[in-house]
CSV table of C-alpha atoms (C1' of nucleotides) in Angstrom, one decimal:
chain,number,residue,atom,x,y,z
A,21,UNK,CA,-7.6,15.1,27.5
A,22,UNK,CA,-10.5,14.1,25.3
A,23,UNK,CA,-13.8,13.2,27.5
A,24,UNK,CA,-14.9,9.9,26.3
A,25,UNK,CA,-17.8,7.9,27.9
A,26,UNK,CA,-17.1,4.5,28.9
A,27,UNK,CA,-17.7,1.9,26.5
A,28,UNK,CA,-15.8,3.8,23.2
A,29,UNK,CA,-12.5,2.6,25.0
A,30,UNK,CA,-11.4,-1.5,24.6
A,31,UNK,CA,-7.9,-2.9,25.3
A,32,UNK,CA,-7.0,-6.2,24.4
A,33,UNK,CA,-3.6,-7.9,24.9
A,34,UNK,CA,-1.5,-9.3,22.8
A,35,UNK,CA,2.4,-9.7,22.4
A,36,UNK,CA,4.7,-8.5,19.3
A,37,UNK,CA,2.6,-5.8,18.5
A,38,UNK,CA,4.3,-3.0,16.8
A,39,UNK,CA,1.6,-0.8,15.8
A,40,UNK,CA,4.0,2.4,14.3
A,41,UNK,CA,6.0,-0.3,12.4
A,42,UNK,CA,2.4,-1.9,11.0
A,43,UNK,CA,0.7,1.7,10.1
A,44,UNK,CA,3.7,3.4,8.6
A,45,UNK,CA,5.0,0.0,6.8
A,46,UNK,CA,3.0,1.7,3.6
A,47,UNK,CA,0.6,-0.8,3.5
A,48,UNK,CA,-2.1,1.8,5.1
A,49,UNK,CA,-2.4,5.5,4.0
A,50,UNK,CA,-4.4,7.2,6.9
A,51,UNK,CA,-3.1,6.7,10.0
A,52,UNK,CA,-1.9,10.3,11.9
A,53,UNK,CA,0.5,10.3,14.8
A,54,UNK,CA,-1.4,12.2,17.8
A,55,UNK,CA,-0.1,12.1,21.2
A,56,UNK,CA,1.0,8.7,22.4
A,57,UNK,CA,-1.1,7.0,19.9
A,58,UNK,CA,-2.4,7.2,15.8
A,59,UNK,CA,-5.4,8.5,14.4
A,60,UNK,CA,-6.8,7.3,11.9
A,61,UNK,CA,-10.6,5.5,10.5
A,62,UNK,CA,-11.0,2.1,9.8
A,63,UNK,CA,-14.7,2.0,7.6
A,64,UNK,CA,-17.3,4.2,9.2
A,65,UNK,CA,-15.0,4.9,12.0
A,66,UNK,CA,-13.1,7.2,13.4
A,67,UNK,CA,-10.6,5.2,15.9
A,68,UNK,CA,-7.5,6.1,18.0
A,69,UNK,CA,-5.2,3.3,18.5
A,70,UNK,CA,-2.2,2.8,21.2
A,71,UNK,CA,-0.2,0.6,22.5
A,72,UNK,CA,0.5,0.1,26.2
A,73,UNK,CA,2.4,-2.3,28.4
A,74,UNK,CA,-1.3,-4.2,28.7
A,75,UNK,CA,-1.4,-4.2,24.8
A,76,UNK,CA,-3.8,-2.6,22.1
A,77,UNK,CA,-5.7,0.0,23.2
A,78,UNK,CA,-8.5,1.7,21.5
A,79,UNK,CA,-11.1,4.3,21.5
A,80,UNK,CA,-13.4,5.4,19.1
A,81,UNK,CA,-16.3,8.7,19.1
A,82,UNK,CA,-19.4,6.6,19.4
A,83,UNK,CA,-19.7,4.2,22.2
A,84,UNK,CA,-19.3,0.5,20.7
A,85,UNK,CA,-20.6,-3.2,21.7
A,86,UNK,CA,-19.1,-4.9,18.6
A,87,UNK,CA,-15.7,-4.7,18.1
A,88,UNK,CA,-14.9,-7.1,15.8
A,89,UNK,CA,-14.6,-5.0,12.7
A,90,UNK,CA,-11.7,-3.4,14.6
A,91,UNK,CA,-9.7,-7.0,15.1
A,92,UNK,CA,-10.3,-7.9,11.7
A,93,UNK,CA,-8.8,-4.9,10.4
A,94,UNK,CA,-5.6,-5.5,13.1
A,95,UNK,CA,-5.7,-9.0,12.8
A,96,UNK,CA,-4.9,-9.6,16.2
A,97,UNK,CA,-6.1,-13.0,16.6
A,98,UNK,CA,-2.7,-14.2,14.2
A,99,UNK,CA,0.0,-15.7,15.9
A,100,UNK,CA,2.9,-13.9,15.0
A,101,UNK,CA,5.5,-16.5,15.9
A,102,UNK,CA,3.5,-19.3,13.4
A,103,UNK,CA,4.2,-16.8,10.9
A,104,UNK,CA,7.5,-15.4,11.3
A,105,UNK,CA,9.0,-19.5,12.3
A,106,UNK,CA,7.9,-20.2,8.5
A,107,UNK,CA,10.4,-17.9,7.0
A,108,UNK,CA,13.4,-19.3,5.3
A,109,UNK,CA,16.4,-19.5,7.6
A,110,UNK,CA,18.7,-17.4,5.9
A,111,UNK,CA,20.6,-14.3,6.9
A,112,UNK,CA,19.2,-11.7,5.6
A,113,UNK,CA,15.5,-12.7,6.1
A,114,UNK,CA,16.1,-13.2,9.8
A,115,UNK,CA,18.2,-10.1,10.2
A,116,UNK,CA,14.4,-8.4,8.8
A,117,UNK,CA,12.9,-10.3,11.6
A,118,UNK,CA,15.3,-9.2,14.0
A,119,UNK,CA,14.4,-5.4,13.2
A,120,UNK,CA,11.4,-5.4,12.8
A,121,UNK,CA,9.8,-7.9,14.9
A,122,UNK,CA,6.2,-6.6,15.8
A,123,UNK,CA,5.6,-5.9,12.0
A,124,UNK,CA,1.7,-6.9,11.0
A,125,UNK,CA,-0.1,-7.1,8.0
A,126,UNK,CA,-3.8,-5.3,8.3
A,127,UNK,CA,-6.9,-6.4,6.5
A,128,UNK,CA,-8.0,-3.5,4.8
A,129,UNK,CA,-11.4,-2.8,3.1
A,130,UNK,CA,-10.7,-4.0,-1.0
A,131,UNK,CA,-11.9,-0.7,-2.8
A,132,UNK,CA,-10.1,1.6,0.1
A,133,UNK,CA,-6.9,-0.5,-0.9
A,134,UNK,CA,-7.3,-0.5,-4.7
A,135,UNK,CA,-8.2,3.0,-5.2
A,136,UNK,CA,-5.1,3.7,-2.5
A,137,UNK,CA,-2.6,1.8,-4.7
A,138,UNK,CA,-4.3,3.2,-7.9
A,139,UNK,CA,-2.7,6.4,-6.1
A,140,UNK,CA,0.3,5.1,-5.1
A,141,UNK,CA,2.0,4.8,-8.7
A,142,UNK,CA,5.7,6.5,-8.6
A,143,UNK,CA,4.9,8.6,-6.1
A,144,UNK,CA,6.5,8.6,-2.2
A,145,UNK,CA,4.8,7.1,0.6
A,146,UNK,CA,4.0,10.8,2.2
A,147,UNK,CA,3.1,12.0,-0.6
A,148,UNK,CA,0.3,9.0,-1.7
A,149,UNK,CA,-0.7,10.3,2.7
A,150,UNK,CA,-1.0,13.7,0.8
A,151,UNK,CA,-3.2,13.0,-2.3
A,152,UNK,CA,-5.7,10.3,-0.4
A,153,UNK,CA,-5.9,12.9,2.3
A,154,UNK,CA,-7.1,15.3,0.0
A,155,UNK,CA,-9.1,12.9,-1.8
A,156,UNK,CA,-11.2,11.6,1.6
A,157,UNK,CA,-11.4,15.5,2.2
A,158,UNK,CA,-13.2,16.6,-0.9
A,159,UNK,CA,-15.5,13.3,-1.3
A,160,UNK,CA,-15.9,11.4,1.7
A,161,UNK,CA,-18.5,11.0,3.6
A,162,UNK,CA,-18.2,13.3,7.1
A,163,UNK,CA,-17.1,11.5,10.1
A,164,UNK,CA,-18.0,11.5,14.0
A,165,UNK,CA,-15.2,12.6,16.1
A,166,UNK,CA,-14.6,13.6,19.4
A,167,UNK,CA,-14.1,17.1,20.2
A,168,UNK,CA,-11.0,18.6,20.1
A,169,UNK,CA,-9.8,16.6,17.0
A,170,UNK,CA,-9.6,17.5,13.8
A,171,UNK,CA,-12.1,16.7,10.7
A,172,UNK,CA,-12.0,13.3,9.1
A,173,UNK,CA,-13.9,11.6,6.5
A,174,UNK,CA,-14.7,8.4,5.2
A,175,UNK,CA,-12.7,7.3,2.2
A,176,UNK,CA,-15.0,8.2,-0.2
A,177,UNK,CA,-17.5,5.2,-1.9
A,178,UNK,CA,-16.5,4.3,-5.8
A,179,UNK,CA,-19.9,5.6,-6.8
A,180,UNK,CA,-19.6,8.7,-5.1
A,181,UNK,CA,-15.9,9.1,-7.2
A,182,UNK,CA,-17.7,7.8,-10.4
A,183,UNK,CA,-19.4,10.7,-10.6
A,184,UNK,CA,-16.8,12.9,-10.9
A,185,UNK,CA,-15.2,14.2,-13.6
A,186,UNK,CA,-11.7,13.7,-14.1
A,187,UNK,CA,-11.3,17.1,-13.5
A,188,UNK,CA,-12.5,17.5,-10.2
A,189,UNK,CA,-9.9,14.3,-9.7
A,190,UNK,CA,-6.9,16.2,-10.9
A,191,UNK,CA,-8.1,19.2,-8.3
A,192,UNK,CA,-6.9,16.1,-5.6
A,193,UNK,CA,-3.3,16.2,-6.8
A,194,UNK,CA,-3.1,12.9,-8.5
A,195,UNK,CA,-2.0,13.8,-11.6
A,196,UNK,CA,-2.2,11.0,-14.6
A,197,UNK,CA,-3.7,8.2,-12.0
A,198,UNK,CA,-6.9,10.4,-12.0
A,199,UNK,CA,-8.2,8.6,-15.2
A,200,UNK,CA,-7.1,5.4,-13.9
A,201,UNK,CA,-8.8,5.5,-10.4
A,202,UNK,CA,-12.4,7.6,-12.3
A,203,UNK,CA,-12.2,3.6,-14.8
A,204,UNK,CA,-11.5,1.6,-11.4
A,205,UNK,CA,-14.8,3.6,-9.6
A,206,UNK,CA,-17.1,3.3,-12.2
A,207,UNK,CA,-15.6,-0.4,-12.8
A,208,UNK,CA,-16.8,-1.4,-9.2
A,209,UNK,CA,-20.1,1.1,-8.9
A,210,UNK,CA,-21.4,-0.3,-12.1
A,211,UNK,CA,-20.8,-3.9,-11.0
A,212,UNK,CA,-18.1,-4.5,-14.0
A,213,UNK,CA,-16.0,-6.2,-11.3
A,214,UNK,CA,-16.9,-7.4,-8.0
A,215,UNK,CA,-14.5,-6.8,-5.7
A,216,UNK,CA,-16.8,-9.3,-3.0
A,217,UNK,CA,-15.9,-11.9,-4.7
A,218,UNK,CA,-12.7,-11.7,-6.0
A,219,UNK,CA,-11.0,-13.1,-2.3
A,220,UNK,CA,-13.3,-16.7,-4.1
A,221,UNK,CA,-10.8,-17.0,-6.5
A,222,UNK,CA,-7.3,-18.4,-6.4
A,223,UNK,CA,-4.3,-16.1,-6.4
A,224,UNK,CA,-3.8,-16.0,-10.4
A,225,UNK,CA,-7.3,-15.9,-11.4
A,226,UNK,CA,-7.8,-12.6,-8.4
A,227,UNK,CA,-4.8,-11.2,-9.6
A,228,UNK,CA,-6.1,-11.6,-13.5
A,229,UNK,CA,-9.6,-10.0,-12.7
A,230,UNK,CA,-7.9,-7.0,-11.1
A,231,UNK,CA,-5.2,-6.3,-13.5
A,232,UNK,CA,-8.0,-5.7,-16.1
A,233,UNK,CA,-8.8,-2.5,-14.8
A,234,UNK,CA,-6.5,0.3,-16.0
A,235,UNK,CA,-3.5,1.3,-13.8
A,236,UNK,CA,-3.6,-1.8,-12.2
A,237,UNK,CA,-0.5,-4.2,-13.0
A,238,UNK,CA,0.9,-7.3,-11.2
A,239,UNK,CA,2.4,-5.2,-8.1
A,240,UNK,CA,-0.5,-2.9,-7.2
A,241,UNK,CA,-3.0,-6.2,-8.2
A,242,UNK,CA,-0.3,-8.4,-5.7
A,243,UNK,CA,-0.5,-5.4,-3.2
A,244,UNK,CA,-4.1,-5.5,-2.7
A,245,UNK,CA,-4.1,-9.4,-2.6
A,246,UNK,CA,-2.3,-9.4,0.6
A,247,UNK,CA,-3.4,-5.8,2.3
A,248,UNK,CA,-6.6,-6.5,1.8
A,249,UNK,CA,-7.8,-9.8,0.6
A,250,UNK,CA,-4.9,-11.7,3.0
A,251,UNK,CA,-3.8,-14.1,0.3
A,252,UNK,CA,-0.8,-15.4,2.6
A,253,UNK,CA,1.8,-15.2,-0.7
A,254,UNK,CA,0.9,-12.5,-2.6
A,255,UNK,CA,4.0,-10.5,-3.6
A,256,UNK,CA,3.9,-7.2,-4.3
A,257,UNK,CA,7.4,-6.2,-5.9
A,258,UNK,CA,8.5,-2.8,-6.0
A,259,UNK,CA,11.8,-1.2,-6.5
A,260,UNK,CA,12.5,-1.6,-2.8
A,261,UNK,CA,11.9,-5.2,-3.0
A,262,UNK,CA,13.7,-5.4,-6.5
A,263,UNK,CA,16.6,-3.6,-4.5
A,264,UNK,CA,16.4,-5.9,-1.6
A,265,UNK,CA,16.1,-9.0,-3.7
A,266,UNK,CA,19.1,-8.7,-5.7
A,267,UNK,CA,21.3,-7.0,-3.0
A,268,UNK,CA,20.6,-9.6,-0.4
A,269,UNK,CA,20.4,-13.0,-2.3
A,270,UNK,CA,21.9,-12.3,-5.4
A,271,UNK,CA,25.1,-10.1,-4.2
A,272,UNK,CA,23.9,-6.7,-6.3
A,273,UNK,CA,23.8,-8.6,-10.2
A,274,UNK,CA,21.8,-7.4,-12.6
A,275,UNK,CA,18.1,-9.6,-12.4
A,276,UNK,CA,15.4,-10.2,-14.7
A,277,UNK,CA,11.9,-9.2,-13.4
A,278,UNK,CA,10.9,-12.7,-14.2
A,279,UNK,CA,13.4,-14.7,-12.3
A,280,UNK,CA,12.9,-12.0,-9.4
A,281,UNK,CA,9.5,-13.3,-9.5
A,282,UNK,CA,9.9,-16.8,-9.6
A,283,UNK,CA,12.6,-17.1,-6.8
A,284,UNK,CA,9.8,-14.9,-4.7
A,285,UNK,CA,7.7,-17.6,-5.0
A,286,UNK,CA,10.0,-20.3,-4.3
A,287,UNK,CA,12.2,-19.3,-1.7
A,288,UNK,CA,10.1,-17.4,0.9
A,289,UNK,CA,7.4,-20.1,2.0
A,290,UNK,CA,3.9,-20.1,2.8
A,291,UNK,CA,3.9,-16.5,4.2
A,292,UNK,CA,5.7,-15.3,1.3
A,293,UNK,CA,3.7,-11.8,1.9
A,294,UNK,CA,4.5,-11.4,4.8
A,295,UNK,CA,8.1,-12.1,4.5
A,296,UNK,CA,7.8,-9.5,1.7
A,297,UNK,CA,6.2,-6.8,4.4
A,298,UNK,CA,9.2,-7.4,6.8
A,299,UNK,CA,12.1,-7.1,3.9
A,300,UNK,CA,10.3,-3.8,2.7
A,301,UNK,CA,10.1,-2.2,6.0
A,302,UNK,CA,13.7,-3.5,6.6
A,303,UNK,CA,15.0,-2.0,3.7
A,304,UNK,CA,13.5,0.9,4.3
A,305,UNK,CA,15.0,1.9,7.4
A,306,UNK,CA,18.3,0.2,7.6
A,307,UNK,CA,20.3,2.9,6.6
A,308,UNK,CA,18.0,5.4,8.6
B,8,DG,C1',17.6,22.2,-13.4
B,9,DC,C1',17.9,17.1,-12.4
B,10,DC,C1',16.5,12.9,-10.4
B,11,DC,C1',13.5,9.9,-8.1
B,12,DA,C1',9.1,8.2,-6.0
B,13,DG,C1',5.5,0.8,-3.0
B,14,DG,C1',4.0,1.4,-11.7
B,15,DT,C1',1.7,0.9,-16.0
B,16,DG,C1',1.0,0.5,-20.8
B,17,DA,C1',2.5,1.6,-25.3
B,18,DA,C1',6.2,1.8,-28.4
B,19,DG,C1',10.7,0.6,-30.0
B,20,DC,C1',14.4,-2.8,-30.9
C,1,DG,C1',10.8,-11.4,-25.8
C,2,DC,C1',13.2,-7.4,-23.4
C,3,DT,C1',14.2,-2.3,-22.9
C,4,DT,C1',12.8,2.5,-23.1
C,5,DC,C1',9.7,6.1,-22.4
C,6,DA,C1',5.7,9.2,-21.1
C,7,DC,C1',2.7,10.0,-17.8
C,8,DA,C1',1.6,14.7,-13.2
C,9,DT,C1',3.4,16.3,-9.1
C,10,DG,C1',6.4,17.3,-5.3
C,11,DG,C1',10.6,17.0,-2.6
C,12,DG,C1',15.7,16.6,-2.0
DNA sequence: GCCCAGGTGAAGC
DNA sequence: GCTTCACATGGG
Protein backbone atom coordinates (compact mmCIF):
# COMPACT_ATOMS: atom_id res chain seq x y z
CA UNK A 1 0.00 0.00 0.00
CA UNK A 2 2.39 2.77 0.96
CA UNK A 3 6.28 1.82 0.13
CA UNK A 4 8.10 2.36 3.23
CA UNK A 5 11.91 1.46 3.68
CA UNK A 6 12.76 -0.65 6.53
CA UNK A 7 13.62 1.05 9.52
CA UNK A 8 10.31 3.74 9.61
CA UNK A 9 8.31 0.65 10.79
CA UNK A 10 8.69 -0.61 14.93
CA UNK A 11 6.31 -2.88 16.80
CA UNK A 12 6.37 -3.29 20.29
CA UNK A 13 4.17 -5.48 22.47
CA UNK A 14 2.23 -4.79 25.06
CA UNK A 15 -1.24 -5.99 26.52
CA UNK A 16 -4.51 -3.83 27.21
CA UNK A 17 -3.83 -1.60 24.58
CA UNK A 18 -6.78 0.11 23.18
CA UNK A 19 -5.48 2.61 20.87
CA UNK A 20 -9.19 3.92 19.23
CA UNK A 21 -10.51 4.12 22.84
CA UNK A 22 -6.98 6.23 23.95
CA UNK A 23 -7.02 8.72 20.67
CA UNK A 24 -10.79 9.33 20.42
CA UNK A 25 -11.18 9.57 24.50
CA UNK A 26 -10.86 13.61 23.74
CA UNK A 27 -7.82 13.91 25.37
CA UNK A 28 -5.90 14.21 21.79
CA UNK A 29 -7.28 16.30 18.79
CA UNK A 30 -5.33 14.91 15.64
CA UNK A 31 -5.54 11.56 15.24
CA UNK A 32 -7.39 10.42 11.68
CA UNK A 33 -8.79 6.94 11.17
CA UNK A 34 -6.98 5.48 7.85
CA UNK A 35 -7.24 1.98 6.95
CA UNK A 36 -6.63 -0.44 9.81
CA UNK A 37 -4.81 2.12 11.73
CA UNK A 38 -4.77 6.26 12.77
CA UNK A 39 -2.97 9.00 11.45
CA UNK A 40 -1.98 11.44 13.07
CA UNK A 41 1.75 13.54 14.30
CA UNK A 42 3.22 13.38 17.40
CA UNK A 43 5.97 16.68 17.47
CA UNK A 44 7.85 16.84 14.27
CA UNK A 45 6.29 13.70 13.08
CA UNK A 46 4.14 12.35 10.99
CA UNK A 47 3.26 8.73 12.44
CA UNK A 48 0.70 5.90 11.60
CA UNK A 49 -0.17 3.90 14.54
CA UNK A 50 -2.00 0.27 14.66
CA UNK A 51 -2.58 -2.33 16.67
CA UNK A 52 -2.09 -5.97 15.87
CA UNK A 53 -2.31 -9.26 17.63
CA UNK A 54 1.71 -8.67 18.28
CA UNK A 55 0.79 -5.26 19.73
CA UNK A 56 1.70 -1.52 18.77
CA UNK A 57 2.74 -1.02 15.56
CA UNK A 58 4.16 1.99 13.98
CA UNK A 59 5.47 3.70 11.00
CA UNK A 60 6.57 6.90 10.36
CA UNK A 61 7.92 8.91 6.74
CA UNK A 62 11.53 9.20 7.62
CA UNK A 63 13.49 6.17 8.68
CA UNK A 64 14.05 6.39 12.64
CA UNK A 65 16.78 4.90 15.19
CA UNK A 66 15.25 6.66 18.27
CA UNK A 67 12.02 5.90 19.15
CA UNK A 68 11.55 6.98 22.34
CA UNK A 69 9.70 10.23 21.78
CA UNK A 70 7.07 7.87 20.38
CA UNK A 71 6.68 5.66 23.87
CA UNK A 72 6.70 8.74 25.83
CA UNK A 73 3.93 10.08 24.02
CA UNK A 74 1.99 6.38 24.28
CA UNK A 75 3.25 5.71 27.46
CA UNK A 76 3.72 2.22 26.96
CA UNK A 77 6.07 1.41 29.55
CA UNK A 78 2.83 1.87 32.39
CA UNK A 79 1.45 -0.97 33.68
CA UNK A 80 -2.05 -0.76 33.22
CA UNK A 81 -3.16 -3.29 35.82
CA UNK A 82 -1.08 -1.09 38.78
CA UNK A 83 -3.28 1.52 37.64
CA UNK A 84 -6.60 0.37 37.07
CA UNK A 85 -6.21 -2.24 40.74
CA UNK A 86 -5.91 1.38 42.52
CA UNK A 87 -9.44 2.39 41.69
CA UNK A 88 -12.04 2.39 44.32
CA UNK A 89 -14.00 -0.78 44.37
CA UNK A 90 -17.26 0.49 43.71
CA UNK A 91 -19.79 -0.31 41.08
CA UNK A 92 -19.89 2.16 38.90
CA UNK A 93 -16.10 2.77 38.72
CA UNK A 94 -15.47 -0.86 37.90
CA UNK A 95 -18.37 -1.15 35.44
CA UNK A 96 -15.90 1.95 33.56
CA UNK A 97 -13.21 -0.55 33.84
CA UNK A 98 -15.08 -3.19 32.54
CA UNK A 99 -15.88 -1.11 29.24
CA UNK A 100 -13.31 0.38 28.60
CA UNK A 101 -10.42 -1.56 29.61
CA UNK A 102 -7.47 -0.64 27.20
CA UNK A 103 -8.19 3.07 27.90
CA UNK A 104 -4.62 5.10 28.14
CA UNK A 105 -3.71 8.36 29.06
CA UNK A 106 -0.95 10.04 26.45
CA UNK A 107 1.73 12.48 27.36
CA UNK A 108 1.27 15.21 25.09
CA UNK A 109 3.55 18.19 24.24
CA UNK A 110 2.36 21.20 27.09
CA UNK A 111 1.72 24.17 24.53
CA UNK A 112 0.04 21.57 21.85
CA UNK A 113 -2.28 20.62 24.90
CA UNK A 114 -2.95 24.13 26.22
CA UNK A 115 -3.53 25.93 23.11
CA UNK A 116 -5.94 22.54 22.18
CA UNK A 117 -8.00 23.12 25.33
CA UNK A 118 -7.82 26.92 24.97
CA UNK A 119 -9.95 25.64 21.78
CA UNK A 120 -11.91 23.19 23.35
CA UNK A 121 -14.28 25.70 25.39
CA UNK A 122 -18.17 24.73 24.78
CA UNK A 123 -17.53 23.41 21.68
CA UNK A 124 -17.99 19.28 20.66
CA UNK A 125 -15.11 17.05 20.51
CA UNK A 126 -15.43 16.99 16.40
CA UNK A 127 -15.77 20.13 16.18
CA UNK A 128 -12.45 21.27 18.54
CA UNK A 129 -10.88 18.16 15.44
CA UNK A 130 -12.32 20.82 13.09
CA UNK A 131 -10.93 24.19 14.35
CA UNK A 132 -7.20 22.77 15.37
CA UNK A 133 -7.28 21.08 12.00
CA UNK A 134 -7.63 24.28 10.44
CA UNK A 135 -5.44 25.95 12.74
CA UNK A 136 -2.28 23.36 12.14
CA UNK A 137 -3.34 23.97 8.39
CA UNK A 138 -2.92 27.69 8.14
CA UNK A 139 0.21 27.94 10.61
CA UNK A 140 2.08 25.01 11.02
CA UNK A 141 5.06 24.12 9.95
CA UNK A 142 4.82 21.53 6.68
CA UNK A 143 5.30 18.02 7.40
CA UNK A 144 7.12 14.90 5.77
CA UNK A 145 4.74 12.28 4.69
CA UNK A 146 4.71 9.41 2.69
CA UNK A 147 3.25 9.47 -0.61
CA UNK A 148 -0.12 8.80 -1.20
CA UNK A 149 -1.31 10.61 2.11
CA UNK A 150 -2.69 13.56 2.60
CA UNK A 151 -0.87 16.99 3.86
CA UNK A 152 -0.15 17.45 7.52
CA UNK A 153 1.43 19.97 9.52
CA UNK A 154 2.95 20.56 12.66
CA UNK A 155 0.78 22.20 15.36
CA UNK A 156 1.93 25.44 14.82
CA UNK A 157 4.79 27.03 17.54
CA UNK A 158 3.23 29.89 20.06
CA UNK A 159 5.50 32.37 18.46
CA UNK A 160 4.59 31.68 15.12
CA UNK A 161 0.61 32.23 16.46
CA UNK A 162 1.80 35.34 18.39
CA UNK A 163 2.21 36.95 15.45
CA UNK A 164 -0.95 36.89 14.32
CA UNK A 165 -3.61 39.02 14.61
CA UNK A 166 -6.63 38.10 16.10
CA UNK A 167 -8.10 38.34 12.90
CA UNK A 168 -6.25 35.90 11.02
CA UNK A 169 -7.35 33.61 14.27
CA UNK A 170 -11.01 34.13 13.82
CA UNK A 171 -10.39 33.09 9.93
CA UNK A 172 -9.64 29.41 11.89
CA UNK A 173 -13.23 29.13 13.19
CA UNK A 174 -12.55 29.63 16.83
CA UNK A 175 -14.73 32.23 17.44
CA UNK A 176 -14.32 34.22 21.12
CA UNK A 177 -11.29 31.67 22.20
CA UNK A 178 -9.22 33.50 19.39
CA UNK A 179 -8.23 36.25 21.95
CA UNK A 180 -7.67 33.89 24.53
CA UNK A 181 -5.27 31.44 22.67
CA UNK A 182 -3.38 35.04 20.62
CA UNK A 183 -2.75 36.02 25.19
CA UNK A 184 -1.73 32.25 25.90
CA UNK A 185 0.92 32.43 22.57
CA UNK A 186 2.46 35.47 23.28
CA UNK A 187 2.34 34.46 27.16
CA UNK A 188 4.67 31.44 26.42
CA UNK A 189 6.77 33.06 23.21
CA UNK A 190 7.59 36.03 25.39
CA UNK A 191 8.65 33.79 28.23
CA UNK A 192 5.76 35.33 30.64
CA UNK A 193 5.14 31.66 31.59
CA UNK A 194 7.26 28.74 31.23
CA UNK A 195 5.49 25.97 30.38
CA UNK A 196 9.19 23.78 31.00
CA UNK A 197 8.91 24.26 34.23
CA UNK A 198 5.59 24.18 35.34
CA UNK A 199 5.59 19.92 35.57
CA UNK A 200 8.45 21.45 38.88
CA UNK A 201 5.72 22.48 40.74
CA UNK A 202 3.14 20.70 42.83
CA UNK A 203 -0.44 20.25 41.56
CA UNK A 204 -1.90 23.63 43.01
CA UNK A 205 0.96 25.84 42.48
CA UNK A 206 0.88 24.31 38.32
CA UNK A 207 -2.57 24.66 38.25
CA UNK A 208 -2.31 28.43 39.79
CA UNK A 209 0.43 29.52 37.20
CA UNK A 210 -1.75 28.22 34.30
CA UNK A 211 -5.05 29.58 35.24
CA UNK A 212 -3.38 33.14 35.07
CA UNK A 213 -3.51 33.10 31.44
CA UNK A 214 -6.88 34.12 30.03
CA UNK A 215 -9.40 31.29 29.01
CA UNK A 216 -7.77 29.10 31.24
CA UNK A 217 -9.85 27.97 34.43
CA UNK A 218 -9.47 25.01 36.81
CA UNK A 219 -10.78 22.29 34.17
CA UNK A 220 -8.83 23.17 31.01
CA UNK A 221 -5.66 24.08 33.67
CA UNK A 222 -6.64 20.26 35.42
CA UNK A 223 -6.89 18.96 31.69
CA UNK A 224 -3.46 19.83 30.68
CA UNK A 225 -2.06 18.66 34.18
CA UNK A 226 -2.81 15.19 33.34
CA UNK A 227 -2.68 15.02 29.27
CA UNK A 228 0.28 16.44 29.26
CA UNK A 229 2.24 17.10 32.37
CA UNK A 230 0.98 13.40 33.84
CA UNK A 231 0.13 14.68 37.32
CA UNK A 232 -1.48 11.19 38.31
CA UNK A 233 -4.67 13.19 40.09
CA UNK A 234 -5.37 16.01 38.16
CA UNK A 235 -9.13 16.23 37.55
CA UNK A 236 -10.40 17.83 34.90
CA UNK A 237 -14.32 18.17 35.40
CA UNK A 238 -16.61 18.76 32.79
CA UNK A 239 -20.27 18.48 32.31
CA UNK A 240 -19.76 14.86 31.44
CA UNK A 241 -17.99 14.27 34.62
CA UNK A 242 -20.41 16.68 36.52
CA UNK A 243 -23.10 14.23 34.92
CA UNK A 244 -21.33 11.16 35.85
CA UNK A 245 -20.52 12.28 39.24
CA UNK A 246 -23.82 12.99 40.53
CA UNK A 247 -25.72 10.28 38.58
CA UNK A 248 -23.47 7.52 39.72
CA UNK A 249 -22.53 8.32 43.38
CA UNK A 250 -24.93 10.70 44.33
CA UNK A 251 -28.26 9.08 42.75
CA UNK A 252 -28.99 12.31 40.22
CA UNK A 253 -29.25 15.23 43.31
CA UNK A 254 -28.49 18.46 42.68
CA UNK A 255 -24.37 19.04 43.69
CA UNK A 256 -22.33 21.97 44.34
CA UNK A 257 -19.19 22.35 42.11
CA UNK A 258 -17.31 22.45 45.28
CA UNK A 259 -18.33 19.29 46.94
CA UNK A 260 -18.03 17.66 43.32
CA UNK A 261 -14.58 18.69 43.72
CA UNK A 262 -13.71 17.59 46.92
CA UNK A 263 -15.27 14.08 46.78
CA UNK A 264 -13.04 13.86 43.30
CA UNK A 265 -10.24 14.16 45.38
CA UNK A 266 -11.08 11.91 47.99
CA UNK A 267 -12.78 9.12 46.68
CA UNK A 268 -10.87 8.07 43.47
CA UNK A 269 -7.22 7.35 44.77
CA UNK A 270 -3.91 7.91 43.64
CA UNK A 271 -4.79 7.75 39.88
CA UNK A 272 -7.66 9.89 40.37
CA UNK A 273 -6.94 11.15 36.51
CA UNK A 274 -7.07 8.30 35.28
CA UNK A 275 -10.06 7.09 36.91
CA UNK A 276 -11.57 10.39 35.55
CA UNK A 277 -10.37 9.32 31.71
CA UNK A 278 -12.18 5.96 32.15
CA UNK A 279 -15.69 7.52 33.73
CA UNK A 280 -15.61 10.15 30.78
CA UNK A 281 -15.13 7.70 28.02
CA UNK A 282 -17.68 5.50 29.90
CA UNK A 283 -20.14 8.02 29.91
CA UNK A 284 -19.74 8.83 26.74
CA UNK A 285 -20.63 5.78 25.11
CA UNK A 286 -22.89 4.00 27.31
CA UNK A 287 -25.90 4.80 25.83
CA UNK A 288 -24.30 4.60 22.27
C1' DG B 1 -35.75 28.90 15.63
C1' DC B 2 -33.97 26.51 19.83
C1' DC B 3 -30.60 24.08 22.46
C1' DC B 4 -26.24 22.31 23.51
C1' DA B 5 -21.18 21.65 23.13
C1' DG B 6 -14.43 18.30 27.64
C1' DG B 7 -15.57 26.74 30.06
C1' DT B 8 -14.42 31.20 31.56
C1' DG B 9 -14.98 35.62 33.61
C1' DA B 10 -17.87 39.34 34.72
C1' DA B 11 -22.07 40.84 36.66
C1' DG B 12 -26.09 40.24 39.42
C1' DC B 13 -28.31 38.66 43.74
C1' DG C 1 -20.66 33.18 48.58
C1' DC C 2 -23.63 31.23 44.69
C1' DT C 3 -26.30 31.78 40.20
C1' DT C 4 -26.81 33.81 35.62
C1' DC C 5 -25.22 35.37 31.39
C1' DA C 6 -22.46 36.59 27.12
C1' DC C 7 -19.14 34.94 24.36
C1' DA C 8 -18.72 32.63 18.17
C1' DT C 9 -19.80 28.77 15.67
C1' DG C 10 -21.84 24.52 14.06
C1' DG C 11 -24.84 20.50 14.34
C1' DG C 12 -29.03 17.95 15.80
Amino acid sequence: MIPTPPNSHITRTISDYDLEATLTSGQAFRWMKSGAGWEGVIGSHWVYLQSSHQGLQAQTAQPATDWSWLWHYLQADLELDKVLTSFPPDPPMQAAVQACRGLRLLRQDPWECLASFILSATKQIVQIEQIVATLCACYGRPLKTPPGTRSWHAFPTPERLAGCSETDLLACKMGFRAPRLLAAAQAVSSGRINLAEIGHYPLAEAESRLTHLPGVGPKIAQCVLLFAYGYPTAFPIDVWIQRALRELYFSGRKVSPISLREFASSHFGPNAGYAQQYLFHYMRHRST
